[in-house]
CSV table of C-alpha atoms in Angstrom, one decimal:
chain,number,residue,atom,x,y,z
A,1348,UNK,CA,-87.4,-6.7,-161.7
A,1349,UNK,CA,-89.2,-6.8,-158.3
A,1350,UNK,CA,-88.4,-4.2,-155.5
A,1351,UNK,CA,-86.3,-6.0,-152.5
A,1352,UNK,CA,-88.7,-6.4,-149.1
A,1353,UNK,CA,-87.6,-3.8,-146.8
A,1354,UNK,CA,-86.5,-4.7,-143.4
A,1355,UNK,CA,-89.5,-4.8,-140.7
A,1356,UNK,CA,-88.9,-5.4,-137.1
A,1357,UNK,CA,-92.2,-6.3,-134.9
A,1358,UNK,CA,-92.7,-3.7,-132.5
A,1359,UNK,CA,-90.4,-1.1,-134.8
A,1360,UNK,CA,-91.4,2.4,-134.8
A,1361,UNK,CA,-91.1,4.1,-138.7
A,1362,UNK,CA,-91.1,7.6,-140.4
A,1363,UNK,CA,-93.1,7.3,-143.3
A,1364,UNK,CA,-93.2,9.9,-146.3
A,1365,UNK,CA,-95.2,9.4,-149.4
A,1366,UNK,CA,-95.0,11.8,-152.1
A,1367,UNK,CA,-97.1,12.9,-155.5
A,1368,UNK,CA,-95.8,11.7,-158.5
A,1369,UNK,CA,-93.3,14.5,-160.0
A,1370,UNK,CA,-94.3,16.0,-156.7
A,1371,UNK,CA,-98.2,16.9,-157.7
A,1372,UNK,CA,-100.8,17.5,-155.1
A,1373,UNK,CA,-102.4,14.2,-153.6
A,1374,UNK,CA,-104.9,16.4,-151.8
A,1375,UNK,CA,-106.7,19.1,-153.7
A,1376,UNK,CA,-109.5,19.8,-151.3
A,1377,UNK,CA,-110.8,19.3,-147.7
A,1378,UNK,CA,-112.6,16.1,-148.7
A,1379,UNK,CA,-109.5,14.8,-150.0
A,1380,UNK,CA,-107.4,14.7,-146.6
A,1381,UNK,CA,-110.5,13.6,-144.8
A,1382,UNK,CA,-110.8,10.6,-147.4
A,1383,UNK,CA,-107.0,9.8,-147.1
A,1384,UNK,CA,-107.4,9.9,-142.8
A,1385,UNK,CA,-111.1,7.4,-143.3
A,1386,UNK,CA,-108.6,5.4,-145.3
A,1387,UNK,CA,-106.1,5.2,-143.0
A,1388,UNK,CA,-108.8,4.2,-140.1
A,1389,UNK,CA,-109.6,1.9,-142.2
A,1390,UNK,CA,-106.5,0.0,-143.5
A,1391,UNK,CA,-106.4,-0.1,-139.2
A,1392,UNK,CA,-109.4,-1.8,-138.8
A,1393,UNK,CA,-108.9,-4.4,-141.8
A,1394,UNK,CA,-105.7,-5.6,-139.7
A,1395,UNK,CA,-107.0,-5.0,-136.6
A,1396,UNK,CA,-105.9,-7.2,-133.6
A,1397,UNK,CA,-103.1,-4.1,-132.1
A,1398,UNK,CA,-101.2,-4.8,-135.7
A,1399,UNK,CA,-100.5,-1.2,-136.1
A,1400,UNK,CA,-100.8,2.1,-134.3
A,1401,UNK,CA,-100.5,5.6,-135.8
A,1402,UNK,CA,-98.6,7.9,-133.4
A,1403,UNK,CA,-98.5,11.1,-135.8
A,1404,UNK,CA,-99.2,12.5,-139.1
A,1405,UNK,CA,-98.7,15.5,-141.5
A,1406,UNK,CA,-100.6,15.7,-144.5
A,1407,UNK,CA,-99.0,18.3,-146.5
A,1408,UNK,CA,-100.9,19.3,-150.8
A,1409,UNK,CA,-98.5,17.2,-152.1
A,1410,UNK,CA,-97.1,14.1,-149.3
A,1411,UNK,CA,-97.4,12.9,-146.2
A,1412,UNK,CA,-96.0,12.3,-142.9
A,1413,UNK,CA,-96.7,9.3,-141.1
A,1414,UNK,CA,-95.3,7.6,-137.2
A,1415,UNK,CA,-96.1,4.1,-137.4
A,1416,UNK,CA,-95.5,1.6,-134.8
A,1417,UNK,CA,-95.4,-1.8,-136.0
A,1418,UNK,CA,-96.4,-4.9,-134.3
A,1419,UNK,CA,-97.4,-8.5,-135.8
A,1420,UNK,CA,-97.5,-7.6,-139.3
A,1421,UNK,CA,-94.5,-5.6,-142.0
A,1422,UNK,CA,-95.3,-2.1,-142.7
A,1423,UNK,CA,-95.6,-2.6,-146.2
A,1424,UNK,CA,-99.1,-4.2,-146.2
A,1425,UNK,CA,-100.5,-1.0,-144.0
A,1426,UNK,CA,-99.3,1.3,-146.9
A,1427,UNK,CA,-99.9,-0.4,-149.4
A,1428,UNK,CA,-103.8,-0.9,-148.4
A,1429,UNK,CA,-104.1,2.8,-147.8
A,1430,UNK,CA,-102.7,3.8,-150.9
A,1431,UNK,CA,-104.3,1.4,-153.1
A,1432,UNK,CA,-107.8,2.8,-151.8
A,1433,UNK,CA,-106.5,6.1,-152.1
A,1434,UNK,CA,-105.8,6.3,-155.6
A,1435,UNK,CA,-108.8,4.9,-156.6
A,1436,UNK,CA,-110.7,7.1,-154.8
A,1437,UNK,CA,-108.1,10.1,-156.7
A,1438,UNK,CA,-108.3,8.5,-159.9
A,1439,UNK,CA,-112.0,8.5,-159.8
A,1440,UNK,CA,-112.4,11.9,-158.7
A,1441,UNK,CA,-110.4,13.7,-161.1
A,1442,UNK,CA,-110.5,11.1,-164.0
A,1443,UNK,CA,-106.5,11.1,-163.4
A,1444,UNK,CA,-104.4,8.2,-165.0
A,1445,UNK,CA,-101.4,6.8,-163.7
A,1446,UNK,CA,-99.3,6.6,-160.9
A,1447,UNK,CA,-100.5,9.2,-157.7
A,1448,UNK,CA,-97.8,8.2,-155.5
A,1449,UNK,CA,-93.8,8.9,-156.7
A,1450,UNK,CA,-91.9,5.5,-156.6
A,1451,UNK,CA,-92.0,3.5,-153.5
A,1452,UNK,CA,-92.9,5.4,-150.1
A,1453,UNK,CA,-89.7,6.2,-147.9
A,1454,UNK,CA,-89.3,4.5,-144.4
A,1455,UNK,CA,-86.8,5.5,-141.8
A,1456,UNK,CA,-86.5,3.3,-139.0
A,1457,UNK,CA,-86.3,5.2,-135.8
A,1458,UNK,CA,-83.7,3.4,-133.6
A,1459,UNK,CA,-84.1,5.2,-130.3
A,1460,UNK,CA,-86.4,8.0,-127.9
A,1461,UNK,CA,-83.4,11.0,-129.6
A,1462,UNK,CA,-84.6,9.9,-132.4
A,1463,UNK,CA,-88.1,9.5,-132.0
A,1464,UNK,CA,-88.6,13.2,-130.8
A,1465,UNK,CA,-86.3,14.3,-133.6
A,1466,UNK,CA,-88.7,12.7,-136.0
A,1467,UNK,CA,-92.1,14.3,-134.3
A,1468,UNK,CA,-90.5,17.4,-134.4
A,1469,UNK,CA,-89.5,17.2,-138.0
A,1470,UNK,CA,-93.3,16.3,-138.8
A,1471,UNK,CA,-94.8,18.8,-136.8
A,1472,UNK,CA,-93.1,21.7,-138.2
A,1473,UNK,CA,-93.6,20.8,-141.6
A,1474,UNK,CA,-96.3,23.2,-142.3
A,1475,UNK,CA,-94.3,25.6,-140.7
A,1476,UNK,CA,-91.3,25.1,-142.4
A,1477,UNK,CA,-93.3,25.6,-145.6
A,1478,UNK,CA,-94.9,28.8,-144.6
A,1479,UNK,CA,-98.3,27.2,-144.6
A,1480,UNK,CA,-98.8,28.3,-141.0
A,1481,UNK,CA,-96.6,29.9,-137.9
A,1482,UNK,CA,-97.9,27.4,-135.4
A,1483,UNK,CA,-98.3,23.7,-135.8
A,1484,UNK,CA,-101.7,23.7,-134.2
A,1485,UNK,CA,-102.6,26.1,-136.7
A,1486,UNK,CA,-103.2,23.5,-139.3
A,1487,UNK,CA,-105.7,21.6,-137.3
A,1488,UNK,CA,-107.2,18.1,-139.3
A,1489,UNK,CA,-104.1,17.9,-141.3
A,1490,UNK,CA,-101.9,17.7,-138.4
A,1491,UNK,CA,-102.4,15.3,-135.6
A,1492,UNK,CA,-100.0,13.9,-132.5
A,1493,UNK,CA,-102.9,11.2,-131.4
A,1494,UNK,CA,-102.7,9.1,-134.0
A,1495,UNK,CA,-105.9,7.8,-135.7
């Protein structure tokens, strides 16, 4: 049975979270969250043409945050490009079989500014919430308000 398309509206903003399968680590090292940000760079570049933008990210061992606003194109092929190259690159790695990524990723549409700040928030202090660090800017490459 296939999955239903989720709803996409062009110029939609979207809280994205992706997490390990049974909630493993996706990132085990440095290179690992530097591979998963050149992948994101360039799933932009492949649809390129202002299709995407990535307002802010958290990538935590085991998921990830993401603020994507959408333009010409659904959400779903974004994600699914970075993800794809991803667990390749993780399977290949660490000679690891099967599914990286738990189910479907999750996708909140954010409706309005409230919520929009509500949402950064949330992602910034993710790593604070989880007593990785007491500042937000303490966790540096992981953590990023520009986008890519």
């Amino acid at each position: 049975m296939t999955t239903p398309k989720r709803p996409w509206y062009e110029g939609a903003s979207y809280h994205i979270t992706a997490r390990g399968n049974h909630r493993n680590d996706i990132f085990r090292d440095e290179e690992d969250f530097q591979v998963y940000l050149t992948m994101i760079e360039e799933a932009l570049l492949y649809y390129a043409n202002n299709n995407y933008q990535i307002m802010t990210y958290c990538l935590m061992d085991n998921h990830v945050h993401l603020m994507v606003k959408t333009y010409t194109k659904p959400l779903g092929l974004l994600i699914s490009r970075m993800h794809s190259i991803y667990t390749k690159y993780f399977n290949k790695k660490y000679n690891y079989i099967g599914h990286l990524f738990q189910d479907k990723y999750f996708s909140e549409l954010i409706e309005d500014d409230k919520q929009m700040l509500e949402t950064s928030r949330y992602v910034h202090l993710n790593p604070v919430k989880a007593n990785i660090v007491e500042k937000p800017e303490e966790y540096q490459v992981k953590l990023d308000s520009g986008g890519v």
